[in-house]
PDB file of C-alpha atoms in Angstrom:
ATOM      1  CA  MET A   1      -1.938  -3.663  -4.718  1.00  0.00           C
ATOM      2  CA  VAL A   2      -2.173  -0.433  -2.780  1.00  0.00           C
ATOM      3  CA  PHE A   3      -0.620   0.389   0.596  1.00  0.00           C
ATOM      4  CA  LEU A   4      -3.313   1.402   3.103  1.00  0.00           C
ATOM      5  CA  LYS A   5      -2.492   3.284   6.284  1.00  0.00           C
ATOM      6  CA  VAL A   6      -4.921   4.094   9.085  1.00  0.00           C
ATOM      7  CA  CYS A   7      -3.428   6.912  11.129  1.00  0.00           C
ATOM      8  CA  GLY A   8      -4.146   8.304  14.584  1.00  0.00           C
ATOM      9  CA  ILE A   9      -4.540   4.957  16.342  1.00  0.00           C
ATOM     10  CA  THR A  10      -4.705   5.422  20.116  1.00  0.00           C
ATOM     11  CA  GLY A  11      -5.500   1.966  21.473  1.00  0.00           C
ATOM     12  CA  PRO A  12      -4.984  -1.774  20.886  1.00  0.00           C
ATOM     13  CA  GLU A  13      -8.629  -2.445  19.977  1.00  0.00           C
ATOM     14  CA  ASP A  14      -8.638   0.081  17.149  1.00  0.00           C
ATOM     15  CA  ALA A  15      -5.279  -1.261  15.974  1.00  0.00           C
ATOM     16  CA  ARG A  16      -6.579  -4.830  15.849  1.00  0.00           C
ATOM     17  CA  ALA A  17      -9.740  -3.684  14.062  1.00  0.00           C
ATOM     18  CA  ALA A  18      -7.729  -1.807  11.426  1.00  0.00           C
ATOM     19  CA  ALA A  19      -5.455  -4.800  10.890  1.00  0.00           C
ATOM     20  CA  GLY A  20      -8.441  -7.134  10.739  1.00  0.00           C
ATOM     21  CA  SER A  21     -10.023  -4.949   8.076  1.00  0.00           C
ATOM     22  CA  GLY A  22      -6.903  -5.315   5.946  1.00  0.00           C
ATOM     23  CA  ALA A  23      -4.883  -2.171   6.657  1.00  0.00           C
ATOM     24  CA  ASP A  24      -1.180  -2.479   5.821  1.00  0.00           C
ATOM     25  CA  ALA A  25      -0.025   0.074   8.399  1.00  0.00           C
ATOM     26  CA  ILE A  26      -1.207   2.033  11.409  1.00  0.00           C
ATOM     27  CA  GLY A  27      -0.035   5.480  12.448  1.00  0.00           C
ATOM     28  CA  LEU A  28       0.922   6.455  16.007  1.00  0.00           C
ATOM     29  CA  LEU A  29       1.236  10.143  16.854  1.00  0.00           C
ATOM     30  CA  PHE A  30       4.064  11.381  19.070  1.00  0.00           C
ATOM     31  CA  THR A  31       3.298  15.058  18.570  1.00  0.00           C
ATOM     32  CA  GLU A  32       0.688  17.599  19.643  1.00  0.00           C
ATOM     33  CA  SER A  33      -2.706  16.207  18.692  1.00  0.00           C
ATOM     34  CA  PRO A  34      -5.894  14.850  20.272  1.00  0.00           C
ATOM     35  CA  ARG A  35      -4.523  11.522  19.035  1.00  0.00           C
ATOM     36  CA  ARG A  36      -1.155  11.800  20.743  1.00  0.00           C
ATOM     37  CA  ILE A  37       0.061   8.774  22.703  1.00  0.00           C
ATOM     38  CA  GLY A  38       3.124   7.933  24.790  1.00  0.00           C
ATOM     39  CA  VAL A  39       5.751   5.284  24.179  1.00  0.00           C
ATOM     40  CA  GLY A  40       4.199   2.908  26.699  1.00  0.00           C
ATOM     41  CA  ARG A  41       0.838   3.010  24.938  1.00  0.00           C
ATOM     42  CA  ALA A  42       2.587   2.581  21.597  1.00  0.00           C
ATOM     43  CA  ARG A  43       4.226  -0.595  22.879  1.00  0.00           C
ATOM     44  CA  GLU A  44       0.810  -1.973  23.871  1.00  0.00           C
ATOM     45  CA  ILE A  45      -0.547  -1.211  20.420  1.00  0.00           C
ATOM     46  CA  SER A  46       2.438  -2.759  18.660  1.00  0.00           C
ATOM     47  CA  ALA A  47       2.104  -5.914  20.732  1.00  0.00           C
ATOM     48  CA  ALA A  48      -1.567  -6.210  19.728  1.00  0.00           C
ATOM     49  CA  LEU A  49      -0.848  -6.185  15.998  1.00  0.00           C
ATOM     50  CA  PRO A  50      -0.383  -9.299  13.866  1.00  0.00           C
ATOM     51  CA  PRO A  51       2.890  -9.748  11.957  1.00  0.00           C
ATOM     52  CA  GLY A  52       3.156  -7.814   8.735  1.00  0.00           C
ATOM     53  CA  VAL A  53       1.296  -4.675   9.789  1.00  0.00           C
ATOM     54  CA  ALA A  54       3.701  -1.732   9.711  1.00  0.00           C
ATOM     55  CA  LYS A  55       3.923   0.659  12.675  1.00  0.00           C
ATOM     56  CA  VAL A  56       4.457   4.285  11.653  1.00  0.00           C
ATOM     57  CA  GLY A  57       5.424   6.902  14.227  1.00  0.00           C
ATOM     58  CA  VAL A  58       4.455  10.486  13.391  1.00  0.00           C
ATOM     59  CA  PHE A  59       6.830  13.247  14.559  1.00  0.00           C
ATOM     60  CA  VAL A  60       7.146  17.007  14.084  1.00  0.00           C
ATOM     61  CA  ASN A  61      10.653  18.524  14.291  1.00  0.00           C
ATOM     62  CA  ALA A  62      11.836  15.892  16.757  1.00  0.00           C
ATOM     63  CA  SER A  63      15.561  15.264  17.136  1.00  0.00           C
ATOM     64  CA  VAL A  64      17.178  12.277  15.463  1.00  0.00           C
ATOM     65  CA  LYS A  65      17.936  10.865  18.918  1.00  0.00           C
ATOM     66  CA  GLU A  66      14.290  11.120  19.988  1.00  0.00           C
ATOM     67  CA  VAL A  67      12.990   9.524  16.804  1.00  0.00           C
ATOM     68  CA  LEU A  68      15.406   6.605  16.940  1.00  0.00           C
ATOM     69  CA  SER A  69      14.842   6.053  20.659  1.00  0.00           C
ATOM     70  CA  THR A  70      11.068   6.076  20.263  1.00  0.00           C
ATOM     71  CA  ALA A  71      11.273   3.796  17.233  1.00  0.00           C
ATOM     72  CA  ARG A  72      13.355   1.305  19.172  1.00  0.00           C
ATOM     73  CA  GLU A  73      11.159   1.340  22.286  1.00  0.00           C
ATOM     74  CA  ALA A  74       7.840   1.261  20.415  1.00  0.00           C
ATOM     75  CA  GLY A  75       8.875  -1.150  17.655  1.00  0.00           C
ATOM     76  CA  LEU A  76       8.312   1.304  14.806  1.00  0.00           C
ATOM     77  CA  ASP A  77       8.974   0.424  11.177  1.00  0.00           C
ATOM     78  CA  TYR A  78       8.732   3.975   9.836  1.00  0.00           C
ATOM     79  CA  ALA A  79       9.148   7.519  11.099  1.00  0.00           C
ATOM     80  CA  GLN A  80       6.741   9.918   9.407  1.00  0.00           C
ATOM     81  CA  LEU A  81       8.128  13.462   9.595  1.00  0.00           C
ATOM     82  CA  HIS A  82       5.659  16.352   9.422  1.00  0.00           C
ATOM     83  CA  GLY A  83       7.864  19.328  10.279  1.00  0.00           C
ATOM     84  CA  GLU A  84      10.706  21.286   8.753  1.00  0.00           C
ATOM     85  CA  GLU A  85      13.177  18.434   9.121  1.00  0.00           C
ATOM     86  CA  THR A  86      16.291  18.805   6.996  1.00  0.00           C
ATOM     87  CA  PRO A  87      17.501  16.319   4.395  1.00  0.00           C
ATOM     88  CA  ARG A  88      20.342  15.503   6.801  1.00  0.00           C
ATOM     89  CA  THR A  89      17.877  14.598   9.543  1.00  0.00           C
ATOM     90  CA  VAL A  90      16.110  12.234   7.162  1.00  0.00           C
ATOM     91  CA  ALA A  91      19.431  10.664   6.185  1.00  0.00           C
ATOM     92  CA  GLU A  92      20.521  10.177   9.805  1.00  0.00           C
ATOM     93  CA  ILE A  93      17.246   8.517  10.785  1.00  0.00           C
ATOM     94  CA  ARG A  94      17.553   6.133   7.851  1.00  0.00           C
ATOM     95  CA  GLU A  95      21.174   5.462   8.757  1.00  0.00           C
ATOM     96  CA  GLY A  96      19.877   4.560  12.229  1.00  0.00           C
ATOM     97  CA  GLY A  97      17.827   1.747  10.719  1.00  0.00           C
ATOM     98  CA  VAL A  98      14.381   3.386  10.529  1.00  0.00           C
ATOM     99  CA  ARG A  99      12.638   3.982   7.229  1.00  0.00           C
ATOM    100  CA  VAL A 100      11.322   7.513   6.668  1.00  0.00           C
ATOM    101  CA  ILE A 101       8.089   8.918   5.254  1.00  0.00           C
ATOM    102  CA  LYS A 102       8.571  12.644   4.625  1.00  0.00           C
ATOM    103  CA  ALA A 103       5.309  14.567   4.665  1.00  0.00           C
ATOM    104  CA  LEU A 104       4.905  17.482   2.268  1.00  0.00           C
ATOM    105  CA  ARG A 105       1.980  19.814   2.909  1.00  0.00           C
ATOM    106  CA  VAL A 106       0.643  20.898  -0.460  1.00  0.00           C
ATOM    107  CA  ARG A 107      -0.033  24.623  -0.579  1.00  0.00           C
ATOM    108  CA  ASP A 108       0.977  25.343  -4.168  1.00  0.00           C
ATOM    109  CA  GLU A 109       3.026  23.760  -6.947  1.00  0.00           C
ATOM    110  CA  SER A 110       6.298  24.690  -5.255  1.00  0.00           C
ATOM    111  CA  SER A 111       5.409  22.402  -2.327  1.00  0.00           C
ATOM    112  CA  LEU A 112       6.525  19.405  -4.366  1.00  0.00           C
ATOM    113  CA  VAL A 113       9.989  20.753  -5.186  1.00  0.00           C
ATOM    114  CA  LEU A 114      11.264  19.352  -1.887  1.00  0.00           C
ATOM    115  CA  ILE A 115      10.913  15.800  -3.200  1.00  0.00           C
ATOM    116  CA  ARG A 116      14.191  16.425  -5.034  1.00  0.00           C
ATOM    117  CA  ASP A 117      15.982  17.335  -1.797  1.00  0.00           C
ATOM    118  CA  TYR A 118      14.982  14.468   0.500  1.00  0.00           C
ATOM    119  CA  ALA A 119      16.165  10.886   0.156  1.00  0.00           C
ATOM    120  CA  ALA A 120      13.172   9.455   1.991  1.00  0.00           C
ATOM    121  CA  ASP A 121      11.691   6.005   1.481  1.00  0.00           C
ATOM    122  CA  LEU A 122       8.223   7.410   0.865  1.00  0.00           C
ATOM    123  CA  TYR A 123       6.622  10.853   0.541  1.00  0.00           C
ATOM    124  CA  LEU A 124       3.208  11.714   1.928  1.00  0.00           C
ATOM    125  CA  LEU A 125       1.215  14.528   0.337  1.00  0.00           C
ATOM    126  CA  ASP A 126      -1.088  16.206   2.838  1.00  0.00           C
ATOM    127  CA  SER A 127      -3.181  19.363   3.079  1.00  0.00           C
ATOM    128  CA  TRP A 128      -1.565  22.607   4.148  1.00  0.00           C
ATOM    129  CA  SER A 129      -3.076  24.320   7.164  1.00  0.00           C
ATOM    130  CA  LYS A 130      -1.762  27.026   9.446  1.00  0.00           C
ATOM    131  CA  GLU A 131      -3.678  25.472  12.358  1.00  0.00           C
ATOM    132  CA  ALA A 132      -2.499  21.868  12.148  1.00  0.00           C
ATOM    133  CA  ARG A 133       0.241  19.670  10.717  1.00  0.00           C
ATOM    134  CA  GLY A 134      -2.179  16.944   9.703  1.00  0.00           C
ATOM    135  CA  GLY A 135      -5.427  15.237  10.535  1.00  0.00           C
ATOM    136  CA  THR A 136      -7.412  18.229   9.284  1.00  0.00           C
ATOM    137  CA  GLY A 137      -9.872  16.188   7.259  1.00  0.00           C
ATOM    138  CA  GLU A 138      -9.407  18.728   4.463  1.00  0.00           C
ATOM    139  CA  ARG A 139      -8.583  17.709   0.918  1.00  0.00           C
ATOM    140  CA  PHE A 140      -5.837  19.618  -0.884  1.00  0.00           C
ATOM    141  CA  GLN A 141      -6.176  20.764  -4.488  1.00  0.00           C
ATOM    142  CA  TRP A 142      -5.228  17.546  -6.220  1.00  0.00           C
ATOM    143  CA  GLY A 143      -4.425  19.253  -9.511  1.00  0.00           C
ATOM    144  CA  LEU A 144      -1.381  20.869  -7.879  1.00  0.00           C
ATOM    145  CA  ALA A 145       0.206  17.432  -7.513  1.00  0.00           C
ATOM    146  CA  GLU A 146      -0.752  15.971 -10.869  1.00  0.00           C
ATOM    147  CA  ARG A 147       2.872  15.806 -11.986  1.00  0.00           C
ATOM    148  CA  VAL A 148       3.628  13.084  -9.413  1.00  0.00           C
ATOM    149  CA  ARG A 149       0.836  10.908 -10.789  1.00  0.00           C
ATOM    150  CA  GLY A 150       1.931   7.282 -10.944  1.00  0.00           C
ATOM    151  CA  TYR A 151       4.968   7.706  -8.669  1.00  0.00           C
ATOM    152  CA  ASP A 152       5.669   4.474  -6.802  1.00  0.00           C
ATOM    153  CA  ASN A 153       6.815   6.244  -3.614  1.00  0.00           C
ATOM    154  CA  ILE A 154       3.868   8.592  -2.942  1.00  0.00           C
ATOM    155  CA  LEU A 155       1.166   8.314  -0.297  1.00  0.00           C
ATOM    156  CA  ILE A 156      -1.923  10.532  -0.601  1.00  0.00           C
ATOM    157  CA  SER A 157      -3.518  11.969   2.525  1.00  0.00           C
ATOM    158  CA  GLY A 158      -5.672  14.947   3.472  1.00  0.00           C
ATOM    159  CA  GLY A 159      -9.412  14.458   3.443  1.00  0.00           C
ATOM    160  CA  ILE A 160      -9.258  10.878   2.158  1.00  0.00           C
ATOM    161  CA  THR A 161     -12.523   9.121   2.997  1.00  0.00           C
ATOM    162  CA  PRO A 162     -14.243   5.822   2.236  1.00  0.00           C
ATOM    163  CA  GLU A 163     -16.316   7.783  -0.251  1.00  0.00           C
ATOM    164  CA  ASN A 164     -13.469   9.379  -2.266  1.00  0.00           C
ATOM    165  CA  VAL A 165     -10.555   6.960  -1.866  1.00  0.00           C
ATOM    166  CA  GLY A 166     -11.392   5.321  -5.190  1.00  0.00           C
ATOM    167  CA  GLU A 167     -11.294   8.716  -6.901  1.00  0.00           C
ATOM    168  CA  ALA A 168      -7.913   9.461  -5.280  1.00  0.00           C
ATOM    169  CA  LEU A 169      -6.474   6.161  -6.489  1.00  0.00           C
ATOM    170  CA  GLU A 170      -7.738   6.749 -10.022  1.00  0.00           C
ATOM    171  CA  PHE A 171      -6.355  10.311 -10.127  1.00  0.00           C
ATOM    172  CA  PHE A 172      -2.933   9.732  -8.584  1.00  0.00           C
ATOM    173  CA  GLU A 173      -2.189   6.020  -9.140  1.00  0.00           C
ATOM    174  CA  PRO A 174      -0.100   6.287  -5.937  1.00  0.00           C
ATOM    175  CA  TYR A 175       1.803   3.746  -3.920  1.00  0.00           C
ATOM    176  CA  GLY A 176      -0.749   4.170  -1.139  1.00  0.00           C
ATOM    177  CA  VAL A 177      -3.297   6.262   0.736  1.00  0.00           C
ATOM    178  CA  ASP A 178      -3.574   7.396   4.345  1.00  0.00           C
ATOM    179  CA  ALA A 179      -6.708   8.331   6.301  1.00  0.00           C
ATOM    180  CA  SER A 180      -7.333   9.391   9.879  1.00  0.00           C
ATOM    181  CA  SER A 181     -10.038  11.840  10.967  1.00  0.00           C
ATOM    182  CA  SER A 182     -12.513  10.671   8.295  1.00  0.00           C
ATOM    183  CA  LEU A 183     -12.502   7.231   9.941  1.00  0.00           C
ATOM    184  CA  GLU A 184     -13.390   8.452  13.423  1.00  0.00           C
ATOM    185  CA  GLN A 185     -16.495   8.792  15.559  1.00  0.00           C
ATOM    186  CA  ALA A 186     -14.527  11.191  17.793  1.00  0.00           C
ATOM    187  CA  PRO A 187     -10.877  12.378  17.797  1.00  0.00           C
ATOM    188  CA  GLY A 188      -8.747   9.348  18.567  1.00  0.00           C
ATOM    189  CA  GLU A 189     -11.695   6.912  18.430  1.00  0.00           C
ATOM    190  CA  LYS A 190     -11.947   4.994  15.176  1.00  0.00           C
ATOM    191  CA  ASP A 191     -15.269   3.931  13.692  1.00  0.00           C
ATOM    192  CA  ASP A 192     -14.703   0.270  12.780  1.00  0.00           C
ATOM    193  CA  GLU A 193     -17.336   0.324  10.040  1.00  0.00           C
ATOM    194  CA  ARG A 194     -15.776   3.341   8.329  1.00  0.00           C
ATOM    195  CA  VAL A 195     -12.357   1.724   8.541  1.00  0.00           C
ATOM    196  CA  ARG A 196     -13.748  -1.399   6.887  1.00  0.00           C
ATOM    197  CA  ARG A 197     -15.428   0.678   4.188  1.00  0.00           C
ATOM    198  CA  PHE A 198     -12.208   2.620   3.553  1.00  0.00           C
ATOM    199  CA  VAL A 199     -10.164  -0.555   3.102  1.00  0.00           C
ATOM    200  CA  SER A 200     -12.830  -2.269   1.025  1.00  0.00           C
ATOM    201  CA  ALA A 201     -13.310   0.719  -1.284  1.00  0.00           C
ATOM    202  CA  ALA A 202      -9.564   1.117  -1.763  1.00  0.00           C
ATOM    203  CA  ARG A 203      -8.998  -2.574  -2.503  1.00  0.00           C
ATOM    204  CA  SER A 204     -11.884  -2.616  -4.934  1.00  0.00           C
ATOM    205  CA  ALA A 205     -10.620   0.492  -6.741  1.00  0.00           C
ATOM    206  CA  ALA A 206      -7.075  -0.867  -6.896  1.00  0.00           C
ATOM    207  CA  LYS A 207      -8.292  -4.180  -8.290  1.00  0.00           C
ATOM    208  CA  SER A 208     -10.356  -2.533 -11.022  1.00  0.00           C
ATOM    209  CA  ARG A 209      -7.335  -0.364 -11.852  1.00  0.00           C
ATOM    210  CA  GLY A 210      -5.337  -3.514 -12.467  1.00  0.00           C
TER     211      GLY A 210
END
């Protein structure tokens, strides 16, 4: 099995479509982005999802209080942290009852050193960009992260598409993969067919991998 996350969901219809296609989790952005939503909208989306689909809130340098409050009000299962959050912040959010995905933007080999410092539940490897924290649609240099191949707590993001998700799974053998902008017809508007193709390609690749 492979954990599949569709990020940047902005409405109940896209959430239901992602879940219906077989996604394991959807991502809700609470930070600057064309895909940003408020807590009220997040509640609507959460209510539209069937049981078993994880709700992941994406934050950048938010306070522990804000993360926990938003998680409680929106029914989040995970907080995905994309900023310069400290290991203590991660620990306090987990102590508050919310699982944490710590994002690491891969710029060079030293980008992965931080895995040793954070006691997160999962780690997400994403592309480094000075313009954006995520959702760039750009693939990072996978060879830089080869040493985490086969880790059971790694999610791969950054330019993951229906066309290359099988390649990503074969290269990394990760716990899961995460896609956003490659599944859209416009920022914040998912293309249901591309979402279905992403999930189908990932499931097929995972099955053939054994």
